[in-house]
Coordinates of C-alpha atoms in Angstrom, one line a residue:
Chain A
X8 CA -6.2 62.0 -12.4
X9 CA -8.2 60.8 -10.6
X10 CA -6.8 58.8 -7.4
X11 CA -10.6 58.3 -6.0
X12 CA -13.4 58.8 -7.6
X13 CA -16.8 58.3 -4.7
X14 CA -20.0 58.4 -7.0
X15 CA -23.1 58.0 -4.1
X16 CA -21.9 55.4 -1.7
X17 CA -23.3 55.1 2.0
X18 CA -22.8 52.1 4.7
X19 CA -25.7 50.7 6.7
X20 CA -24.7 48.9 9.6
X21 CA -26.9 46.6 11.5
X22 CA -26.6 47.0 15.9
X23 CA -29.3 44.1 16.6
X24 CA -32.8 45.2 14.5
X25 CA -31.5 48.7 13.8
X26 CA -29.7 50.3 11.2
X27 CA -27.2 52.3 11.7
X28 CA -26.1 54.9 8.5
X29 CA -23.2 55.4 8.9
X30 CA -22.6 56.7 5.3
X31 CA -26.3 58.2 4.3
X32 CA -25.4 59.1 -0.2
X33 CA -21.3 60.7 -0.2
X34 CA -19.4 62.0 -3.3
X35 CA -16.0 62.9 -3.5
X36 CA -12.9 62.9 -6.0
X37 CA -9.4 63.5 -4.7
X38 CA -7.2 64.0 -6.8
X39 CA -2.9 62.6 -6.9
X40 CA -1.2 65.1 -5.2
X41 CA -4.0 66.4 -2.9
X42 CA -3.6 67.9 0.2
X43 CA -7.1 66.7 2.8
X44 CA -8.3 66.7 5.3
X45 CA -11.3 65.6 6.0
X46 CA -13.2 67.1 9.4
X47 CA -16.9 65.9 11.4
X48 CA -17.8 65.7 15.0
X49 CA -17.8 62.2 16.6
X50 CA -20.4 60.0 14.8
X51 CA -20.4 61.5 11.4
X52 CA -19.6 58.5 9.6
X53 CA -15.2 59.8 9.0
X54 CA -14.3 56.6 10.5
X55 CA -16.7 55.1 7.9
X56 CA -15.6 57.0 5.1
X57 CA -11.8 56.9 5.9
X58 CA -12.4 52.8 5.9
X59 CA -13.7 52.5 3.1
X60 CA -11.4 54.8 1.5
X61 CA -9.0 52.7 3.2
X62 CA -10.3 49.3 2.1
X63 CA -10.7 48.7 4.9
X64 CA -14.3 47.9 4.5
X65 CA -15.9 48.3 1.2
X66 CA -19.8 50.0 1.4
X67 CA -23.2 49.1 1.3
X68 CA -24.1 50.8 -2.1
X69 CA -22.8 53.0 -4.6
X70 CA -19.6 53.1 -6.1
X71 CA -15.6 53.6 -5.4
X72 CA -13.5 54.0 -8.3
X73 CA -9.8 53.3 -6.8
X74 CA -7.2 54.2 -9.9
X75 CA -10.4 53.4 -11.9
X76 CA -10.8 50.5 -11.1
X77 CA -14.0 49.5 -8.5
X78 CA -13.0 47.9 -5.5
X79 CA -16.6 46.8 -4.2
X80 CA -16.0 43.5 -6.3
X81 CA -12.6 43.0 -5.0
X82 CA -12.0 39.8 -3.6
X83 CA -10.2 39.7 0.1
X84 CA -6.4 38.9 -1.5
X85 CA -7.4 41.9 -4.2
X86 CA -8.5 44.2 -1.1
X87 CA -5.4 43.0 1.2
X88 CA -2.3 43.5 -2.6
X89 CA -4.0 48.2 -2.8
X90 CA -3.5 48.1 1.1
X91 CA -0.3 46.6 1.0
X92 CA 0.6 48.1 -2.6
X93 CA -1.2 51.6 -2.9
X94 CA -2.8 52.3 1.3
X95 CA -0.3 54.2 3.8
X96 CA -1.4 53.8 6.2
X97 CA -0.5 56.4 10.0
X98 CA -2.6 55.6 12.8
X99 CA -3.8 57.7 15.8
X100 CA -2.2 54.8 18.7
X101 CA 0.7 55.1 15.8
X102 CA 0.7 50.8 15.7
X103 CA 3.6 49.7 16.5
X104 CA 4.5 46.0 17.1
X105 CA 6.2 46.2 20.5
X106 CA 9.0 43.4 19.6
X107 CA 10.0 44.7 16.8
X108 CA 13.0 47.5 16.5
X109 CA 12.6 50.1 14.4
X110 CA 13.8 48.7 11.1
X111 CA 12.6 45.9 11.5
X112 CA 7.7 47.7 11.6
X113 CA 9.3 50.0 8.7
X114 CA 9.8 46.7 6.4
X115 CA 7.1 44.7 7.7
X116 CA 4.9 46.1 4.3
X117 CA 7.8 45.1 2.8
X118 CA 7.4 41.7 3.6
X119 CA 4.2 41.4 2.3
X120 CA 5.2 42.8 -1.2
X121 CA 7.1 39.6 -1.1
X122 CA 9.9 42.1 -1.7
X123 CA 13.5 40.1 -0.9
X124 CA 15.7 41.3 2.9
X125 CA 18.5 43.1 1.4
X126 CA 16.0 45.1 -0.5
X127 CA 13.4 45.9 2.8
X128 CA 16.7 46.5 4.6
X129 CA 18.1 49.0 1.7
X130 CA 14.0 50.9 1.2
X131 CA 12.9 51.0 5.4
X132 CA 16.5 52.5 5.9
X133 CA 16.6 55.6 3.5
X134 CA 12.3 56.1 4.3
X135 CA 13.4 56.1 8.3
X136 CA 15.7 58.8 7.5
X137 CA 13.9 60.5 5.3
X138 CA 11.4 60.9 8.5
X139 CA 15.1 61.6 10.4
X140 CA 15.5 59.2 12.1
X141 CA 18.3 58.4 10.5
X142 CA 19.9 57.9 14.1
X143 CA 17.4 55.6 15.7
X144 CA 16.1 52.2 13.6
X145 CA 17.2 49.4 16.0
X146 CA 15.5 51.2 18.7
X147 CA 12.5 49.3 19.4
X148 CA 9.4 51.5 20.7
X149 CA 9.5 51.7 24.1
X150 CA 12.7 53.3 23.2
X151 CA 11.5 55.9 21.5
X152 CA 10.0 59.2 22.4
X153 CA 6.2 59.5 20.7
X154 CA 7.1 62.1 17.9
X155 CA 10.1 59.2 17.1
X156 CA 7.1 56.9 17.2
X157 CA 4.4 58.4 15.0
X158 CA 8.0 59.3 12.4
X159 CA 8.7 55.7 12.5
X160 CA 4.3 54.7 11.4
X161 CA 4.9 57.9 9.3
X162 CA 8.4 55.8 7.5
X163 CA 6.3 52.7 7.1
X164 CA 3.4 54.2 5.7
X165 CA 6.1 55.6 2.6
X166 CA 8.3 53.0 2.9
X167 CA 6.1 50.7 -0.7
X168 CA 5.6 54.6 -2.3
X169 CA 1.9 54.3 -2.0
X170 CA -0.8 56.7 -4.0
X171 CA -2.7 57.7 -0.8
X172 CA -1.4 58.3 3.0
X173 CA -4.2 57.5 5.2
X174 CA -3.3 60.2 8.4
X175 CA -6.4 58.6 10.9
X176 CA -5.7 61.4 13.7
X177 CA -2.1 61.1 14.1
X178 CA -1.5 63.6 16.2
X179 CA -4.1 63.3 19.0
X180 CA -1.3 61.1 20.7
X181 CA 0.9 63.8 20.6
X182 CA 2.1 67.1 22.6
X183 CA 1.2 70.7 20.4
X184 CA 4.6 71.0 19.7
X185 CA 5.2 67.7 18.5
X186 CA 2.0 67.3 17.1
X187 CA 2.9 70.2 14.5
X188 CA 6.4 68.6 13.5
X189 CA 4.5 66.1 12.3
X190 CA 1.6 68.1 10.8
X191 CA 5.4 69.5 9.3
X192 CA 6.3 66.2 8.5
X193 CA 3.7 65.5 6.3
X194 CA 4.4 69.1 4.7
X195 CA 7.5 68.0 3.5
X196 CA 6.0 64.6 2.4
X197 CA 2.9 66.2 0.3
X198 CA 5.4 69.0 -1.0
X199 CA 8.1 66.3 -2.3
X200 CA 4.2 64.9 -4.4
X201 CA 2.6 62.2 -2.3
X202 CA -1.1 63.3 -1.5
X203 CA -2.6 63.2 1.4
X204 CA -5.7 61.8 3.3
X205 CA -5.4 63.6 7.1
X206 CA -9.0 62.2 9.2
X207 CA -8.6 65.4 12.3
X208 CA -11.8 66.2 14.0
X209 CA -9.3 69.6 14.9
X210 CA -10.0 72.7 12.7
X211 CA -5.7 74.0 13.6
X212 CA -4.5 70.5 12.3
X213 CA -6.8 70.9 9.4
X214 CA -5.9 73.7 8.7
X215 CA -3.0 72.0 7.5
X216 CA -4.5 70.8 4.0
X217 CA -5.7 72.1 1.0
X218 CA -8.1 70.7 1.0
X219 CA -11.3 70.7 3.9
X220 CA -14.1 67.8 3.3
X221 CA -16.4 68.1 6.3
X222 CA -19.2 65.3 7.1
X223 CA -22.1 65.6 9.7
X224 CA -24.6 62.7 9.5
X225 CA -23.0 61.1 6.5
X226 CA -23.9 63.7 4.1
X227 CA -21.1 66.6 3.3
X228 CA -22.0 69.5 4.6
X229 CA -19.3 71.1 3.2
X230 CA -16.3 70.7 0.5
X231 CA -13.3 73.2 -0.3
X232 CA -10.8 74.6 -0.9
X233 CA -8.3 76.6 2.5
X234 CA -7.4 79.9 1.7
X235 CA -5.5 80.7 3.9
X236 CA -3.5 77.8 4.5
X237 CA -1.5 77.3 7.5
X238 CA 2.4 76.0 6.3
X239 CA 3.8 74.8 9.0
X240 CA 7.6 76.1 9.3
X241 CA 9.8 72.7 8.3
X242 CA 12.6 71.9 10.9
X243 CA 13.8 70.1 10.0
X244 CA 17.0 69.8 7.6
Chain B
X6 CA 5.8 28.3 -5.6
X7 CA 9.0 30.7 -4.6
X8 CA 6.4 33.2 -3.2
X9 CA 5.1 29.9 -1.1
X10 CA 7.9 29.4 -0.1
X11 CA 8.7 33.1 0.7
X12 CA 5.9 33.5 2.8
X13 CA 7.1 30.1 4.5
X14 CA 10.2 31.4 5.5
X15 CA 8.8 35.2 6.5
X16 CA 6.0 33.4 8.6
X17 CA 8.3 31.4 9.6
X18 CA 10.4 34.3 11.2
X19 CA 7.4 36.4 12.9
X20 CA 6.6 32.5 14.0
X21 CA 10.1 33.0 15.8
X22 CA 9.6 36.2 16.7
X23 CA 5.9 35.5 19.3
X24 CA 7.7 33.0 20.5
X25 CA 10.9 33.7 21.4
X26 CA 9.4 36.8 22.9
X27 CA 7.1 34.9 25.7
X28 CA 9.5 32.8 26.1
X29 CA 8.2 31.7 29.7
X30 CA 4.7 30.7 28.3
X31 CA 6.3 29.5 25.9
X32 CA 7.7 26.2 27.6
X33 CA 5.4 25.3 29.7
X34 CA 3.0 25.0 26.9
X35 CA 6.3 23.1 25.2
X36 CA 6.1 20.8 28.4
X37 CA 2.8 19.9 28.0
X38 CA 3.6 18.9 24.5
X39 CA 7.3 17.0 26.1
X40 CA 5.5 15.0 28.1
X41 CA 2.8 13.7 26.1
X42 CA 5.2 12.7 23.5
X43 CA 8.0 11.4 25.6
X44 CA 5.2 9.0 27.5
X45 CA 3.6 8.2 23.5
X46 CA 7.1 7.0 22.9
X47 CA 8.0 5.6 25.6
X48 CA 5.1 3.8 25.1
X49 CA 5.2 2.2 22.7
X50 CA 9.5 1.5 22.1
X51 CA 8.6 -0.4 25.5
X52 CA 5.6 -1.8 23.3
X53 CA 8.1 -3.1 20.8
X54 CA 10.8 -4.4 23.0
X55 CA 8.3 -6.5 25.0
X56 CA 6.6 -7.9 21.7
X57 CA 10.2 -8.1 19.7
X58 CA 11.3 -10.3 23.5
X59 CA 7.8 -12.3 23.1
X60 CA 8.2 -13.0 18.9
X61 CA 12.1 -13.8 19.5
X62 CA 11.0 -16.6 23.1
X63 CA 8.1 -18.3 20.8
X64 CA 10.5 -19.2 18.4
X65 CA 12.5 -20.5 20.7
X66 CA 9.8 -22.7 21.8
X67 CA 10.3 -24.4 17.8
X68 CA 7.4 -23.2 15.4
X69 CA 7.6 -26.8 13.6
X70 CA 6.3 -27.9 16.8
X71 CA 2.9 -29.5 18.5
X72 CA 2.6 -30.9 22.1
X73 CA -0.1 -33.9 21.8
X74 CA -1.8 -33.5 25.4
X75 CA -5.2 -33.8 27.1
X76 CA -5.5 -30.8 28.2
X77 CA -6.3 -28.1 24.9
X78 CA -4.3 -24.9 25.1
X79 CA -7.6 -22.8 23.9
X80 CA -10.6 -24.8 23.2
X81 CA -14.4 -23.7 23.1
X82 CA -14.5 -27.7 25.0
X83 CA -16.6 -27.9 28.7
X84 CA -14.0 -28.1 31.4
X85 CA -15.5 -31.5 33.2
X86 CA -14.9 -33.7 29.0
X87 CA -11.5 -32.4 28.8
X88 CA -11.2 -33.0 32.6
X89 CA -12.9 -36.6 32.4
X90 CA -9.7 -37.5 29.2
X91 CA -8.1 -40.4 29.6
X92 CA -4.0 -39.4 30.4
X93 CA -1.7 -40.2 28.8
X94 CA 0.8 -42.6 29.3
X95 CA 4.0 -43.7 28.3
X96 CA 3.1 -46.5 27.0
X97 CA 1.0 -44.8 24.5
X98 CA 3.9 -42.8 23.5
X99 CA 5.7 -45.7 22.3
X100 CA 3.8 -47.2 20.3
X101 CA 2.2 -43.4 18.6
X102 CA 6.8 -42.9 18.2
X103 CA 7.1 -45.9 16.6
X104 CA 3.4 -45.3 14.4
X105 CA 3.9 -42.1 13.2
X106 CA 6.3 -40.6 10.1
X107 CA 6.4 -38.0 9.5
X108 CA 7.8 -36.1 12.8
X109 CA 11.6 -35.6 13.1
X110 CA 11.5 -35.9 16.7
X111 CA 9.1 -37.1 19.0
X112 CA 9.5 -36.4 23.2
X113 CA 7.7 -37.7 26.4
X114 CA 7.3 -34.5 28.3
X115 CA 6.0 -34.0 32.2
X116 CA 7.3 -31.5 35.1
X117 CA 7.5 -31.1 38.7
X118 CA 8.4 -27.5 40.7
X119 CA 11.3 -27.9 42.5
X120 CA 13.8 -26.2 44.6
X121 CA 17.2 -26.2 42.7
X122 CA 20.2 -25.1 45.6
X123 CA 23.3 -25.0 44.9
X124 CA 25.2 -25.2 48.9
X125 CA 23.7 -22.0 50.1
X126 CA 22.2 -20.4 46.9
X127 CA 18.6 -21.6 46.8
X128 CA 16.0 -21.2 43.5
X129 CA 13.0 -21.6 44.6
X130 CA 9.6 -22.5 41.5
X131 CA 11.6 -23.9 39.3
X132 CA 9.6 -25.6 36.7
X133 CA 11.8 -29.0 36.3
X134 CA 11.4 -30.8 33.1
X135 CA 11.4 -34.0 32.2
X136 CA 11.8 -36.8 28.9
X137 CA 14.5 -38.1 27.0
X138 CA 17.5 -37.4 24.9
X139 CA 14.8 -36.3 21.9
X140 CA 13.8 -33.7 23.8
X141 CA 16.3 -31.0 22.4
X142 CA 15.4 -32.0 19.2
X143 CA 12.2 -30.5 19.4
X144 CA 14.2 -27.7 20.9
X145 CA 15.8 -24.7 19.0
X146 CA 18.7 -25.4 21.9
X147 CA 22.5 -23.8 22.3
X148 CA 24.9 -24.2 25.1
X149 CA 26.3 -22.0 26.5
X150 CA 28.8 -25.4 28.2
X151 CA 28.3 -28.5 27.8
X152 CA 25.4 -31.1 26.1
X153 CA 21.9 -32.3 26.9
X154 CA 21.7 -35.7 29.1
X155 CA 22.2 -39.1 26.1
X156 CA 20.1 -41.8 25.2
X157 CA 21.6 -44.1 28.3
X158 CA 21.5 -40.8 30.4
X159 CA 17.2 -40.9 30.3
X160 CA 16.9 -44.8 29.8
X161 CA 18.4 -45.3 32.5
X162 CA 17.7 -43.2 35.1
X163 CA 20.8 -41.5 35.7
X164 CA 20.0 -38.5 38.1
X165 CA 21.9 -35.7 35.9
X166 CA 20.9 -32.3 34.1
X167 CA 20.6 -29.1 32.2
X168 CA 19.8 -25.9 33.3
X169 CA 18.7 -22.9 32.1
X170 CA 21.3 -20.1 31.7
X171 CA 18.7 -18.0 34.6
X172 CA 19.6 -20.2 37.3
X173 CA 22.9 -21.2 36.2
X174 CA 22.9 -17.4 37.1
X175 CA 21.9 -17.8 39.9
X176 CA 23.0 -21.3 41.5
X177 CA 26.9 -20.0 40.3
X178 CA 27.7 -16.4 39.3
X179 CA 31.6 -17.4 40.0
X180 CA 32.5 -20.5 38.8
X181 CA 31.3 -23.0 35.5
X182 CA 28.1 -25.3 36.3
X183 CA 29.4 -28.3 34.5
X184 CA 30.4 -31.5 36.9
X185 CA 28.7 -29.6 39.7
X186 CA 26.3 -32.1 42.1
X187 CA 22.5 -30.0 43.0
X188 CA 20.1 -30.8 44.9
X189 CA 16.7 -30.5 42.9
X190 CA 14.0 -32.0 45.6
X191 CA 16.5 -33.3 47.9
X192 CA 17.9 -35.5 45.1
X193 CA 21.4 -34.8 44.1
X194 CA 21.3 -34.1 40.3
X195 CA 24.9 -33.2 37.8
X196 CA 24.9 -31.1 35.4
X197 CA 26.0 -32.3 31.9
X198 CA 25.4 -28.7 30.7
X199 CA 24.6 -25.3 30.6
X200 CA 22.4 -23.6 27.7
X201 CA 22.8 -20.0 25.9
X202 CA 20.6 -17.6 26.5
X203 CA 16.7 -17.7 25.0
X204 CA 16.0 -14.5 25.3
X205 CA 12.1 -15.1 26.1
X206 CA 11.8 -12.4 28.9
X207 CA 7.5 -12.5 28.4
X208 CA 7.6 -16.3 29.1
X209 CA 8.3 -16.4 32.4
X210 CA 8.4 -19.3 34.0
X211 CA 7.8 -20.7 31.2
X212 CA 11.4 -19.5 30.0
X213 CA 13.9 -22.1 28.4
X214 CA 16.0 -19.8 31.0
X215 CA 14.5 -20.5 34.3
X216 CA 14.3 -24.1 33.1
X217 CA 16.2 -27.5 34.7
X218 CA 15.9 -30.6 31.8
X219 CA 16.2 -34.3 33.6
X220 CA 15.7 -37.7 32.3
X221 CA 11.6 -38.4 32.1
X222 CA 11.6 -41.5 33.8
X223 CA 14.8 -39.9 36.5
X224 CA 10.9 -37.6 37.1
X225 CA 10.0 -41.5 37.7
X226 CA 12.1 -42.7 40.1
X227 CA 11.8 -39.9 42.7
X228 CA 9.0 -37.7 42.3
X229 CA 6.6 -39.7 41.1
X230 CA 5.1 -43.0 39.6
X231 CA 4.5 -43.1 36.0
X232 CA 0.6 -42.9 36.4
X233 CA 0.8 -40.1 38.5
X234 CA 0.0 -37.9 35.5
X235 CA -0.9 -37.2 31.8
X236 CA 2.2 -37.0 29.0
X237 CA 2.8 -34.1 26.8
X238 CA 4.4 -35.7 23.8
X239 CA 6.2 -33.1 21.8
X240 CA 5.9 -33.6 18.1
X241 CA 8.8 -31.3 15.8
X242 CA 7.2 -31.4 12.3
X243 CA 10.5 -31.1 9.1
X244 CA 10.4 -27.3 8.5
X245 CA 7.3 -25.5 9.2
X246 CA 5.8 -25.9 5.7
X247 CA 5.3 -29.2 7.3
X248 CA 3.1 -28.3 10.1
X249 CA -0.2 -28.7 8.3
X250 CA 0.7 -32.5 7.3
X251 CA 2.1 -33.7 10.1
X252 CA -0.3 -32.5 12.6
X253 CA -3.5 -34.8 10.4
X254 CA -0.5 -37.9 10.8
X255 CA -0.7 -36.8 14.7
X256 CA -4.0 -37.2 14.3
X257 CA -4.6 -39.9 12.9
X258 CA -2.4 -42.4 15.0
X259 CA -2.8 -41.2 17.9
X260 CA -6.8 -41.8 17.1
X261 CA -5.1 -45.0 16.3
X262 CA -3.4 -45.6 19.8
X263 CA -6.9 -44.9 21.1
X264 CA -8.9 -47.2 19.4
X265 CA -10.8 -44.7 18.5
X266 CA -14.0 -45.0 15.9
X267 CA -14.4 -42.4 13.3
X268 CA -17.9 -41.3 15.2
X269 CA -15.7 -40.9 18.7
X270 CA -14.4 -36.9 19.4
X271 CA -10.5 -37.6 19.7
X272 CA -10.1 -37.6 23.6
X273 CA -6.8 -35.2 23.3
X274 CA -5.7 -32.2 21.7
X275 CA -3.1 -30.7 19.4
X276 CA -1.7 -27.6 20.4
X277 CA 0.4 -26.0 19.0
X278 CA 2.5 -21.9 19.3
X279 CA 0.5 -20.5 16.7
X280 CA -2.6 -21.0 19.6
X281 CA -0.5 -19.3 21.2
X282 CA 0.0 -16.6 20.1
X283 CA -3.3 -15.9 18.9
X284 CA -4.4 -15.6 22.7
X285 CA -0.8 -13.5 22.9
X286 CA -2.3 -10.9 20.2
X287 CA -5.6 -11.0 22.1
X288 CA -4.7 -10.5 25.2
X289 CA -1.5 -8.3 25.0
X290 CA -2.7 -6.0 22.0
X291 CA -5.6 -5.1 24.8
X292 CA -2.9 -3.8 26.9
X293 CA -1.6 -2.6 24.3
X294 CA -3.6 -0.2 22.9
X295 CA -5.4 0.8 26.2
X296 CA -1.8 2.3 26.8
X297 CA -0.9 3.8 23.6
X298 CA -4.5 5.1 24.1
X299 CA -3.8 6.0 28.3
X300 CA -0.3 8.2 27.9
X301 CA -2.3 9.5 23.8
X302 CA -4.7 11.4 26.7
X303 CA -1.6 13.3 27.9
X304 CA -0.6 14.6 24.6
X305 CA -4.0 15.0 24.3
X306 CA -3.7 17.3 26.5
X307 CA -1.0 18.7 25.9
X308 CA -2.5 19.8 22.3
X309 CA -5.4 21.6 24.5
X310 CA -3.1 23.8 27.0
X311 CA -1.6 24.5 23.2
X312 CA -4.9 25.4 21.9
X313 CA -5.8 27.5 24.7
X314 CA -1.7 29.3 24.9
X315 CA -2.3 30.0 21.2
X316 CA -5.6 30.8 21.9
X317 CA -5.1 33.9 23.9
X318 CA -2.0 34.8 21.8
X319 CA -4.9 35.2 19.7
X320 CA -6.7 38.2 21.4
X321 CA -4.6 39.4 22.7
X322 CA -2.2 39.7 19.7
X323 CA -5.9 41.2 17.8
X324 CA -4.5 44.9 17.2
X325 CA -1.7 43.9 16.0
X326 CA -3.6 41.2 13.3
X327 CA -5.4 43.6 12.9
X328 CA -2.4 46.3 12.4
X329 CA -0.5 43.3 9.7
X330 CA -4.0 43.3 7.8
X331 CA -4.5 46.8 7.0
X332 CA -0.6 47.2 6.0
X333 CA -1.8 44.4 3.7
X334 CA -2.3 41.3 5.4
X335 CA -3.4 38.1 3.6
X336 CA -6.1 35.6 5.3
X337 CA -3.6 32.9 4.1
X338 CA -0.3 34.8 5.8
X339 CA -1.7 35.4 9.7
X340 CA -3.5 31.9 9.4
X341 CA 0.1 30.7 8.4
X342 CA 2.1 33.0 10.9
X343 CA 0.3 31.4 14.2
X344 CA -0.3 28.3 12.8
X345 CA 3.8 28.1 12.3
X346 CA 3.4 29.3 15.8
X347 CA 1.9 26.1 17.5
X348 CA 3.5 23.9 14.4
X349 CA 7.3 25.3 16.4
X350 CA 6.1 24.9 19.2
X351 CA 4.6 21.3 19.0
X352 CA 7.8 20.6 17.0
X353 CA 10.7 21.8 19.6
X354 CA 8.8 20.7 22.8
X355 CA 8.5 16.8 20.9
X356 CA 11.9 17.5 20.3
X357 CA 12.5 17.4 23.1
X358 CA 10.4 14.4 23.7
X359 CA 11.2 12.3 21.6
X360 CA 15.4 12.5 23.1
X361 CA 14.0 12.4 26.7
X362 CA 11.8 8.8 25.5
X363 CA 14.5 7.9 23.8
X364 CA 17.0 8.4 27.4
X365 CA 14.4 6.7 29.2
X366 CA 14.5 3.5 26.9
X367 CA 17.4 2.6 27.3
X368 CA 16.9 3.4 31.6
X369 CA 14.5 1.1 31.3
X370 CA 16.1 -1.0 29.5
X371 CA 17.8 -2.2 32.8
X372 CA 14.8 -3.5 33.6
X373 CA 11.8 -4.6 30.8
X374 CA 12.8 -5.1 27.5
X375 CA 12.8 -1.8 25.0
X376 CA 13.3 -1.3 22.0
X377 CA 14.1 2.1 20.2
X378 CA 13.2 2.0 15.9
X379 CA 13.2 4.6 13.4
X380 CA 9.6 4.7 13.0
X381 CA 9.4 6.0 16.6
X382 CA 11.9 9.1 15.5
X383 CA 9.4 9.7 12.6
X384 CA 6.1 9.0 14.4
X385 CA 8.2 11.7 18.2
X386 CA 8.2 13.8 15.1
X387 CA 4.9 13.1 13.2
X388 CA 2.9 14.3 16.3
X389 CA 3.8 16.6 18.0
X390 CA 3.5 18.9 13.7
X391 CA -0.2 17.0 13.7
X392 CA -0.4 18.7 17.1
X393 CA 0.9 21.5 16.3
X394 CA -1.1 21.8 13.4
X395 CA -4.4 20.2 14.7
X396 CA -4.8 22.7 18.4
X397 CA -3.2 25.5 16.6
X398 CA -5.6 25.1 13.2
X399 CA -8.5 26.5 15.1
X400 CA -6.8 30.0 16.7
X401 CA -5.9 30.8 14.3
X402 CA -8.7 30.2 12.1
X403 CA -9.9 32.9 14.0
X404 CA -7.2 35.4 14.1
X405 CA -7.0 34.7 9.9
X406 CA -10.8 36.3 9.6
X407 CA -10.3 39.6 11.9
X408 CA -12.0 41.9 10.7
X409 CA -8.9 44.3 10.5
X410 CA -11.2 47.2 11.3
X411 CA -12.2 46.0 14.9
X412 CA -8.9 44.8 15.5
X413 CA -7.9 47.5 15.3
X414 CA -10.5 48.9 17.5
X415 CA -9.6 46.7 20.2
X416 CA -8.6 47.9 23.1

């Protein structure tokens, strides 16, 4: 079943009097348990596409069906619900709240889902253990290393059991060794049956995915299956 | 409903965290509301206190007492017209008294301002009230000690006096004044009674507590003769319900005494405390409104402070707002988060201000009467919450309608 089905979407921004065609005509499907990398140079429209996929933005024209429901016609509150329950975001800069410790950061999406405190605590704990931070639950972000912060962010993305994980340059702020560890974590998450969409501009990161979509000038240049995927060594467990 | 309670609770926790994570800023912001609420509440308790004092003072004059006088307390009449009226004389009083039927008491009153002395102690500029034994029936006086002077004493122009509680305190701090001899304007008077406190701070020298009461004939004997000035006739109706009817009778009888024909205007005035109340309201009311307005300004400044800080706080947390939106916060969730934050700041500041106001009120009660009412407590809480919501709304709304994508990109 297609989780994501996009047909001929375009996005036009107005910058002053000029119209910028961030996306011209993009169509793609993403199935359950796919591991897709979206690649492209800056200005290719990959950020716009990611925002679109993440329901942070709506297309100017075209059709976007998320699990068969048209996103373009949703109200702000409905979009917020989709983001809350169906999408797990992982950002380049982690975006953790500095004054919250790890477990509270992970709990946050569950607060907006209206889940009771005890259940929240339980699920956040499990998510942190899953990303290998069982012993760092009460540390604040500034007491954690970059890799650990990104793990907290991944736990936060996973805690709601979303349909897709949307990672925007998740290794961009990490050294290559830590970045490799994080990619190992993504691999594991994918193995467990999750759908992952990775946005990156680095070839070797993209090669961890099973499929690469290359964007250029708001159009899909290439949509290919990776033949010799790079499978990272999982050092967990 | 359950969802709203849940969101409120979680929003409150988020707001409290935000406030606690920036303690100094929060406290400084609270200070603005603290001062604002403290002065507004102190002002309102002082106003209430002064008002109560005036009302009790004026009711000690009696709501059913009228004053037949040459002068009008409040009038639109030309000054010289009143000036040219005939004086009211003791003879007119006698004829008036014989003719009226409705009043329960009628008394002639004059007064003079004198220095009152007892040994080395003295009080200057004391209102010395001269009347007869019926005077006490036109008032609601109560006595701490002794009695009012009698008919015999007043008719015989005896050197006797009744003193107000403040005068008694000043001249006789340690001993009982009864049967002591004081000097009023150089003449000896024996004290026969001391009034209990009548409690009407606002009336100043007209406060019975600051006056001395002596027979009118004694005043004519000691200070000036009968025709020196116009007297006032105090008339008490038989209860407030009878005031209008009695007033009509007074007017008729007085016209008859004066021999006025139907086409002549009254050449006297009938004054009532009602007029005093009206003029009190028109003067003091303005002062009250001005006072509340000025103190309200300080609250307003506090509110602007809150708004300013909330705007800064929203700006600072742009990225956080973007993240919260990305992981599923709705507009109303963000809005309520910031509204709760400003409301909590205001509420805490306001409650502290309220406590300060109560303490200040108790302190200044030593000098000016204040009255702390339960409604000023609610006023304090209400005003601070209202300020919080109003001053928090614009920043919170800015936060709520932020675009998630742009907010996330904000550095």
